[in-house]
mmCIF file of C-alpha atoms in Angstrom:
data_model
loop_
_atom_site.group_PDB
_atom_site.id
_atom_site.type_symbol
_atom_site.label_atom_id
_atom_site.label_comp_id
_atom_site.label_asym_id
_atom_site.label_seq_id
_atom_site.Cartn_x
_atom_site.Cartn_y
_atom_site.Cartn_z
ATOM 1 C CA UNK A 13 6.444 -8.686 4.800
ATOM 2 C CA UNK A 14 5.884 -12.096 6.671
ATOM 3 C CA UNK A 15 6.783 -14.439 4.150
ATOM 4 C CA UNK A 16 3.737 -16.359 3.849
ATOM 5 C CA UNK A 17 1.617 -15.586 0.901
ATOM 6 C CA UNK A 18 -1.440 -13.453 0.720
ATOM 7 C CA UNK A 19 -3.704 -16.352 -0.165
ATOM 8 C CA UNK A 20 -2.527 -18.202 3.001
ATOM 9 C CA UNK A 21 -3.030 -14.877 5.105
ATOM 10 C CA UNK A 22 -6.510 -14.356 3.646
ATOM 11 C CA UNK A 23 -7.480 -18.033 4.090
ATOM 12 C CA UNK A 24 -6.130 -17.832 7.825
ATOM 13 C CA UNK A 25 -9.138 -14.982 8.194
ATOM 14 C CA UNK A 26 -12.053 -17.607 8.206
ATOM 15 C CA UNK A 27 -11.021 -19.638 11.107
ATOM 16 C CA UNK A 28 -9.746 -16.724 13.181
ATOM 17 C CA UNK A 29 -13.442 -14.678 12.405
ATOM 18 C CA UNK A 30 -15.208 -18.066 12.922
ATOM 19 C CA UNK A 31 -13.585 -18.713 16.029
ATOM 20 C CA UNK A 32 -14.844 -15.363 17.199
ATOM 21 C CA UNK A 33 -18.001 -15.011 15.460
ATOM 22 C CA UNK A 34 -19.543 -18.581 15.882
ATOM 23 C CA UNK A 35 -19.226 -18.613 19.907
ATOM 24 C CA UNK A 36 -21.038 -15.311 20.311
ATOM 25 C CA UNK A 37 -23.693 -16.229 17.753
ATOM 26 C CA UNK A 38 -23.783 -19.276 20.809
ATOM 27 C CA UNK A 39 -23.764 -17.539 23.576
ATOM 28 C CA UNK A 40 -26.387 -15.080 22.722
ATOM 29 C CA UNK A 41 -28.791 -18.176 21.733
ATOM 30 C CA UNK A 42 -28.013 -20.028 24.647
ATOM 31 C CA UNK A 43 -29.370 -16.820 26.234
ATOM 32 C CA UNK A 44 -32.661 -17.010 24.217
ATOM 33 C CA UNK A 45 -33.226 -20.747 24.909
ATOM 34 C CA UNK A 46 -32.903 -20.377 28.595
ATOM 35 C CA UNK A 47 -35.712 -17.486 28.851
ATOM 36 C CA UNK A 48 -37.695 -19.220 26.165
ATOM 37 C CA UNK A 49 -38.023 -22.133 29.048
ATOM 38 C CA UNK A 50 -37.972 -20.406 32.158
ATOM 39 C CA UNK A 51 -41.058 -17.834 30.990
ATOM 40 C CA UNK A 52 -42.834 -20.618 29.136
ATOM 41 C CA UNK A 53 -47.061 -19.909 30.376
ATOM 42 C CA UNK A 54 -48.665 -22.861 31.875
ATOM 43 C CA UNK A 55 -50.633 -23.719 28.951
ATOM 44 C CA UNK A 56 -50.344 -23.284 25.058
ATOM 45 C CA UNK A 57 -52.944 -20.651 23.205
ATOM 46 C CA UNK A 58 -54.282 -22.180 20.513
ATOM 47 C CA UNK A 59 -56.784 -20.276 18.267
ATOM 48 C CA UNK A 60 -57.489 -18.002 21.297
ATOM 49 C CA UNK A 61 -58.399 -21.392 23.863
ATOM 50 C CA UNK A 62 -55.919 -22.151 26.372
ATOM 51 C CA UNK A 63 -55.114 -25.701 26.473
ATOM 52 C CA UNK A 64 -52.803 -28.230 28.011
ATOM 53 C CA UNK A 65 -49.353 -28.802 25.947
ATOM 54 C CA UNK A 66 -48.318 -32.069 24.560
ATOM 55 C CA UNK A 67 -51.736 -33.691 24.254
ATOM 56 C CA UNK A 68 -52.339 -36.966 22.244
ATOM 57 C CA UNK A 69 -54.815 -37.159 19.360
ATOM 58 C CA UNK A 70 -57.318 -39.247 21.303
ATOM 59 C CA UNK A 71 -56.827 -36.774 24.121
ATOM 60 C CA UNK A 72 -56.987 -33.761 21.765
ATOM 61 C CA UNK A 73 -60.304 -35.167 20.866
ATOM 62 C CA UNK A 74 -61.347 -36.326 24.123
ATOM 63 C CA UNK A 75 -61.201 -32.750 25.286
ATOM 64 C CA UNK A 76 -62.772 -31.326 21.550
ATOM 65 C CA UNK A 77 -65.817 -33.612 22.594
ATOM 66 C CA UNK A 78 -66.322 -32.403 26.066
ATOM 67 C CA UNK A 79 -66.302 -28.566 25.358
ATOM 68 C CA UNK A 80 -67.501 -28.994 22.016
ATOM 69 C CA UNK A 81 -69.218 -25.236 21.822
ATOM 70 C CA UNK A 82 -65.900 -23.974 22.322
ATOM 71 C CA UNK A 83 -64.209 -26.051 19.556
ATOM 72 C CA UNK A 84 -67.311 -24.998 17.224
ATOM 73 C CA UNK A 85 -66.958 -21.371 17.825
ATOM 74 C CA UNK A 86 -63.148 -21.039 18.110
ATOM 75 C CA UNK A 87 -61.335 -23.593 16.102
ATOM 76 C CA UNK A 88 -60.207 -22.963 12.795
ATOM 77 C CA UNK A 89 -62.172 -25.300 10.352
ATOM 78 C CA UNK A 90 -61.840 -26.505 6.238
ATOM 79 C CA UNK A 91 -65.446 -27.720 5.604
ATOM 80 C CA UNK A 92 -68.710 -27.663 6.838
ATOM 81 C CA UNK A 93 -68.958 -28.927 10.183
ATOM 82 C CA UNK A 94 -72.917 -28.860 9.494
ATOM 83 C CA UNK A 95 -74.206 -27.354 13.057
ATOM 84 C CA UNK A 96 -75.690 -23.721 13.560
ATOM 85 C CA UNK A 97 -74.489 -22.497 17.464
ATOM 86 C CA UNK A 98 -74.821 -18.611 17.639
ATOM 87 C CA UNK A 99 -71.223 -17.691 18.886
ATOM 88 C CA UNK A 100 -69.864 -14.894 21.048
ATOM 89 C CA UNK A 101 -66.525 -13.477 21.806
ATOM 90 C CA UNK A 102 -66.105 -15.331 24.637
ATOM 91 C CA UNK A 103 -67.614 -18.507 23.304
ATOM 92 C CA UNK A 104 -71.384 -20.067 22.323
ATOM 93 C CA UNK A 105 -74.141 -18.060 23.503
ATOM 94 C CA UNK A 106 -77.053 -19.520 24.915
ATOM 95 C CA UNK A 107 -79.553 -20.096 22.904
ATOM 96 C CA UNK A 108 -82.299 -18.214 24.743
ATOM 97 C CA UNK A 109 -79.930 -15.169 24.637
ATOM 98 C CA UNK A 110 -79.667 -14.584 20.785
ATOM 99 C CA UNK A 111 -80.559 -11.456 19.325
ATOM 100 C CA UNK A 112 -84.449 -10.566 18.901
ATOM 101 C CA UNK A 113 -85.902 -11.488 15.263
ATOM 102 C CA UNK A 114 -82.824 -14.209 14.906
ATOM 103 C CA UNK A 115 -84.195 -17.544 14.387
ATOM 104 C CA UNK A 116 -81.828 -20.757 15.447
ATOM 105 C CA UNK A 117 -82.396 -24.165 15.130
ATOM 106 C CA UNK A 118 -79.988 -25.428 18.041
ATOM 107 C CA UNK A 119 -78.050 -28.514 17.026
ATOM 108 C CA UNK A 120 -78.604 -31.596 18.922
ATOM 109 C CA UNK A 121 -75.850 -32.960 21.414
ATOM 110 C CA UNK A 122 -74.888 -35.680 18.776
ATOM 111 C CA UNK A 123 -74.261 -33.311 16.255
ATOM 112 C CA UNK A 124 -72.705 -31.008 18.034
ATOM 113 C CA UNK A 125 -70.544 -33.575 19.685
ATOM 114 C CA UNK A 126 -69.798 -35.150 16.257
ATOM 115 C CA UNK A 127 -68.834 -31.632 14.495
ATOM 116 C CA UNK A 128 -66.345 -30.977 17.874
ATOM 117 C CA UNK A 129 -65.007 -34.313 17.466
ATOM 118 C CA UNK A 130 -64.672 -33.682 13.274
ATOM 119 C CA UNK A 131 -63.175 -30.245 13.423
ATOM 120 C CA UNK A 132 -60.810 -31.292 16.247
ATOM 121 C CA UNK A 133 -59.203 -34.248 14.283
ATOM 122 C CA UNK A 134 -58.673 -31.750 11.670
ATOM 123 C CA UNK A 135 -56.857 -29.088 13.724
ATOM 124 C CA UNK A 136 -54.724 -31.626 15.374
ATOM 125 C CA UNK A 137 -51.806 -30.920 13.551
ATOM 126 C CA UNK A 138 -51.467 -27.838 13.730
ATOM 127 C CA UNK A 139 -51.981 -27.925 17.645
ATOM 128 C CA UNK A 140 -49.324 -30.505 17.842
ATOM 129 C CA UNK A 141 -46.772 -27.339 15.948
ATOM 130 C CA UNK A 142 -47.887 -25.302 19.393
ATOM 131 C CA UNK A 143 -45.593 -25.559 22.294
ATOM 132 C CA UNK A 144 -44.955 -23.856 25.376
ATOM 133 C CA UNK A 145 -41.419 -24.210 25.419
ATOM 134 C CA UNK A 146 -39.258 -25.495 22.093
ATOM 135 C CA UNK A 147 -38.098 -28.942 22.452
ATOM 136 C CA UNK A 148 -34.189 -29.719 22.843
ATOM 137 C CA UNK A 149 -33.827 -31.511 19.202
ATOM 138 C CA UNK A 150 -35.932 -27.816 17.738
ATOM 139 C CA UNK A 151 -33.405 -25.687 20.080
ATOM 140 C CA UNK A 152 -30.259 -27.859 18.311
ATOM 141 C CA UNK A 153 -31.666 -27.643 14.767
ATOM 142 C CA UNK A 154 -32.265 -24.006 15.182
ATOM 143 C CA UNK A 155 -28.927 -23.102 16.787
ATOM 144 C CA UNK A 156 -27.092 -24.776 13.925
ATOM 145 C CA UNK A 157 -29.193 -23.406 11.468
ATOM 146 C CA UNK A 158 -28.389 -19.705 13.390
ATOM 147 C CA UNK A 159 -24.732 -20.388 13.567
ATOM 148 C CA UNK A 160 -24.492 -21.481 9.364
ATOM 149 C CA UNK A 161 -26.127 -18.444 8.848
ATOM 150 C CA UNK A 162 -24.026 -16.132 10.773
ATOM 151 C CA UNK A 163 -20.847 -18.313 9.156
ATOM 152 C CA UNK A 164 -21.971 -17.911 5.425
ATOM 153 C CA UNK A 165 -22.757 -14.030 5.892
ATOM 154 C CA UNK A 166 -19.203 -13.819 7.253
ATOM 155 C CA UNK A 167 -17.337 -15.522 4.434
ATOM 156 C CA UNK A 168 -19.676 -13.500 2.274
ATOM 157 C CA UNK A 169 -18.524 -10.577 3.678
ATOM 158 C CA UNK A 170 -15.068 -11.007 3.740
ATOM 159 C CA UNK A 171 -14.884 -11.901 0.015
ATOM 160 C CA UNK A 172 -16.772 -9.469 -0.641
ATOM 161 C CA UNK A 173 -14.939 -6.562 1.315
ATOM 162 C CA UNK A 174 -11.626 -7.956 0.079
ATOM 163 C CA UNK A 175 -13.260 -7.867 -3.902
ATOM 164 C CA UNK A 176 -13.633 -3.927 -3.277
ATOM 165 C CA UNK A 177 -10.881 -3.053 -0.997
ATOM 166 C CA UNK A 178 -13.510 -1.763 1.553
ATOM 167 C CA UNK A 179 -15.991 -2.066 4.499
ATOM 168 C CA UNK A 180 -18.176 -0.347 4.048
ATOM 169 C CA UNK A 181 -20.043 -0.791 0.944
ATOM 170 C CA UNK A 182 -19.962 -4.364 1.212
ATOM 171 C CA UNK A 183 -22.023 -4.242 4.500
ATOM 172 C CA UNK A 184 -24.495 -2.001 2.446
ATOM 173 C CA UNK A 185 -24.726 -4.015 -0.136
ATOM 174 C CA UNK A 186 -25.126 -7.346 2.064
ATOM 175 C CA UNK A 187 -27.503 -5.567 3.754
ATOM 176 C CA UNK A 188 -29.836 -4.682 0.606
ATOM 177 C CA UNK A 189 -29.578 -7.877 -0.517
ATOM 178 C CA UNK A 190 -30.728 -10.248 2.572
ATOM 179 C CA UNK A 191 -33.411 -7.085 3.393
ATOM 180 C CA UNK A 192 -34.947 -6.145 0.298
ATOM 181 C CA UNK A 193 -33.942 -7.816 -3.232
ATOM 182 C CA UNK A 194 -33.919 -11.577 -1.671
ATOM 183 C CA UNK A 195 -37.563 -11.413 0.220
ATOM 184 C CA UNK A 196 -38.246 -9.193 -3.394
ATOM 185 C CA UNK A 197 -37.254 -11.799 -5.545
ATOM 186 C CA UNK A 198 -37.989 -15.241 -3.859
ATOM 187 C CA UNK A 199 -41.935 -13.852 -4.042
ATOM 188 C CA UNK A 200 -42.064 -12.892 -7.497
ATOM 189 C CA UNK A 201 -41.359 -15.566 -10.138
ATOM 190 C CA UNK A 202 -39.276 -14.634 -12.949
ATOM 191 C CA UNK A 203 -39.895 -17.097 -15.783
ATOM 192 C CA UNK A 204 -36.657 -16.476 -17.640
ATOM 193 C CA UNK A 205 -34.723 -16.028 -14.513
ATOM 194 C CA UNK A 206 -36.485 -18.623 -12.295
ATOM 195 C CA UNK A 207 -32.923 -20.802 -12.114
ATOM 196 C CA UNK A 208 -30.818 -17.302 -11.453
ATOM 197 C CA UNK A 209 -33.391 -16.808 -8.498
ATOM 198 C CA UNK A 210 -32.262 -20.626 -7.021
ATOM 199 C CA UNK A 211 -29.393 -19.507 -6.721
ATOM 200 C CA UNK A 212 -30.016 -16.543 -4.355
ATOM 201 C CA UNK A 213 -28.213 -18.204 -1.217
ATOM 202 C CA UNK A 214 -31.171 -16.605 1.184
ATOM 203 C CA UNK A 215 -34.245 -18.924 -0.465
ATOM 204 C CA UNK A 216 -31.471 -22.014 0.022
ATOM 205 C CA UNK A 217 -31.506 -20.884 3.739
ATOM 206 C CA UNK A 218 -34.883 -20.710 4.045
ATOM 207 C CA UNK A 219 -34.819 -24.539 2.505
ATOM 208 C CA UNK A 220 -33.595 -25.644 5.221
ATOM 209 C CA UNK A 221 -34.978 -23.561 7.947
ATOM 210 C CA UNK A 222 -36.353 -25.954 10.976
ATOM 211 C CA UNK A 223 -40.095 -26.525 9.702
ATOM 212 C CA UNK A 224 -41.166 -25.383 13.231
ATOM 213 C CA UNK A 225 -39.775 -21.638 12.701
ATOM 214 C CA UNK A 226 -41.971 -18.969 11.444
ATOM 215 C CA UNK A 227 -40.212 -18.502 8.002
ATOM 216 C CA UNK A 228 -37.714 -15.760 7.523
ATOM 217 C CA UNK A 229 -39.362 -14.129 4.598
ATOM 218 C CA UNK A 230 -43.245 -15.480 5.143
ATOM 219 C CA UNK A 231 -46.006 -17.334 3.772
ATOM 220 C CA UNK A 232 -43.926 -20.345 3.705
ATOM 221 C CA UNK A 233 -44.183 -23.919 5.095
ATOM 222 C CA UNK A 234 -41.108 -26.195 5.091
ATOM 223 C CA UNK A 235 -39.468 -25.733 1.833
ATOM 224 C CA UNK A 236 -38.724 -21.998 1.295
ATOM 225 C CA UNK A 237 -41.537 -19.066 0.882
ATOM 226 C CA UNK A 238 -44.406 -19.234 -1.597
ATOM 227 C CA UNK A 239 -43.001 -17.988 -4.730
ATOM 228 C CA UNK A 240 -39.552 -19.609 -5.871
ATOM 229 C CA UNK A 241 -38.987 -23.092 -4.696
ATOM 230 C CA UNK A 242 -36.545 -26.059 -5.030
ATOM 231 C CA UNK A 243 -35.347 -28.799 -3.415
ATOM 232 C CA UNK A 244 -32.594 -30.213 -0.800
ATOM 233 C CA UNK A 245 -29.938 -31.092 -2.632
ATOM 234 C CA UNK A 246 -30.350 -27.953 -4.827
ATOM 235 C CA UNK A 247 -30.729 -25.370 -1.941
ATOM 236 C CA UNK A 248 -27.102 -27.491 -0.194
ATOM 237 C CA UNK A 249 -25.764 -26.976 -3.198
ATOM 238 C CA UNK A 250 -26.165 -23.226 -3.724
ATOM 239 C CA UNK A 251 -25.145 -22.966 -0.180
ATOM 240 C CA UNK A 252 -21.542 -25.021 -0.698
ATOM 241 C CA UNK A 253 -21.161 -22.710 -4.285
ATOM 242 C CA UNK A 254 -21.642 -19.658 -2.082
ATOM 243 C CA UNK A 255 -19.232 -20.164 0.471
ATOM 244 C CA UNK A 256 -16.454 -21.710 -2.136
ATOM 245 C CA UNK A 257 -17.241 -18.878 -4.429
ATOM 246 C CA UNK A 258 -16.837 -15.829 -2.117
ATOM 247 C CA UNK A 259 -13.520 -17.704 -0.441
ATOM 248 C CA UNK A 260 -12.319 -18.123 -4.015
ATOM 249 C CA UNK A 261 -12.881 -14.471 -5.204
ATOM 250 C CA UNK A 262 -11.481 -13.195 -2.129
ATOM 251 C CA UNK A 263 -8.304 -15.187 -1.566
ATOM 252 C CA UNK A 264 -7.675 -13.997 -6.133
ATOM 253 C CA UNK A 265 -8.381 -10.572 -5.400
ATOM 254 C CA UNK A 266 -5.996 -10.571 -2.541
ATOM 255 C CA UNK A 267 -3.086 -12.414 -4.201
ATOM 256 C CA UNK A 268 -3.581 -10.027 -6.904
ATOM 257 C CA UNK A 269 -3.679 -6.366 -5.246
ATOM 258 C CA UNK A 270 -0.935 -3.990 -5.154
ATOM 259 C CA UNK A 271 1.394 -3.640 -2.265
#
């Protein structure tokens, strides 16, 4: 009826729904990032002691080795830290306070000092991961990582919904997908199938999630959850094939439907 063809017309969707799509996805991150700042506490909890944000190692450790019955009792520890303080919920109990028939050999202040001073070099880096606020270059990262996201589920969608000739099932079956088979799948290791589960476009998201993030589908560190894994190139790879894919089945099955 215009004159253009139906491959142009579908083609002209993804910038039009982008141009909508991608500044709301903005504006309602923008909205998170400002409240993320403004109510950021005083101090950063980490492992249940409130400390000062941003510290060095040597100042990490020069506070570890002033309150070392705290850092005994509270911080997360691999090892032995080879000292025996009878702890409390709110911290070390004095000695003369432990329960009757309990015998404790308190450690000396060199020991103790030396295990504060060990476990607090180990737990650095994960107290360095604690923030009050995110920085600008995690804030950036994340937005961008948000906003390729929302784009990919969009060109998904419409290639989808133009596939079937519908709305609605497509947004079910999007929906079962990202919710239950991907988180299903990327946890459970198929040997047979282990390449067919790269190529799930939700574990090459979660590739190249920011590292700070809590992952998507859990138990993960930077490089996708425990389970399925693969690397950079591969995971930007399955994302391009996605994205071409989808826009390539969608722009054939419009050209070829019936008037």
């Amino acid at each position: 009826m215009t004159g253009r063809s139906r491959v142009a017309l579908y083609l002209a969707r993804i910038p039009a729904g982008l141009a909508i799509l991608v500044p709301l996805v903005a504006f309602g991150f923008a909205i998170v990032c400002v409240v993320c700042c403004i109510a950021a506490p005083p101090k950063v909890n980490f492992d249940g002691v409130n400390l000062a944000p941003g510290l060095s190692r040597s100042a990490f450790v020069s506070w570890a080795a002033d309150h070392p019955g705290t850092v005994v009792c509270a911080f997360q520890y691999r090892g032995n830290e080879g000292v025996n303080v009878p702890c409390g919920p709110n911290g070390p109990v004095p000695i003369g306070k432990t329960p009757k028939g309990v015998t404790i050999t308190p450690p000396t202040k060199t020991q103790l000092h030396n295990a504060a001073v060990k476990i607090a070099s180990q737990d650095y880096v994960d107290y360095a991961k604690t923030f009050r606020s995110p920085s600008d270059s995690l804030m950036i990262e994340t937005g961008l990582w948000i906003e390729l996201e929302a784009a990919l589920g969009f060109v998904i969608g419409l290639g989808l919904a133009s596939l079937m000739g519908q709305r609605t099932v497509p947004v079910v079956l999007m929906i079962i997908l990202e919710v239950i088979l991907t988180p299903l799948l990327l946890h459970s290791v198929i040997p047979h199938l282990i390449n067919a589960q790269r190529g799930l476009v939700g574990l090459a998201m979660a590739h190249i999630e920011p590292s700070a993030l809590p992952a998507v589908f859990g138990n993960s560190g930077n490089g996708g959850p425990v389970g399925v894994t693969e690397s950079t190139p591969v995971a930007i790879c399955v994302i391009i094939a996605w994205f071409v894919g989808w826009t390539i089945l969608g722009a054939w099955r419009m050209a070829r439907r019936d008037v």
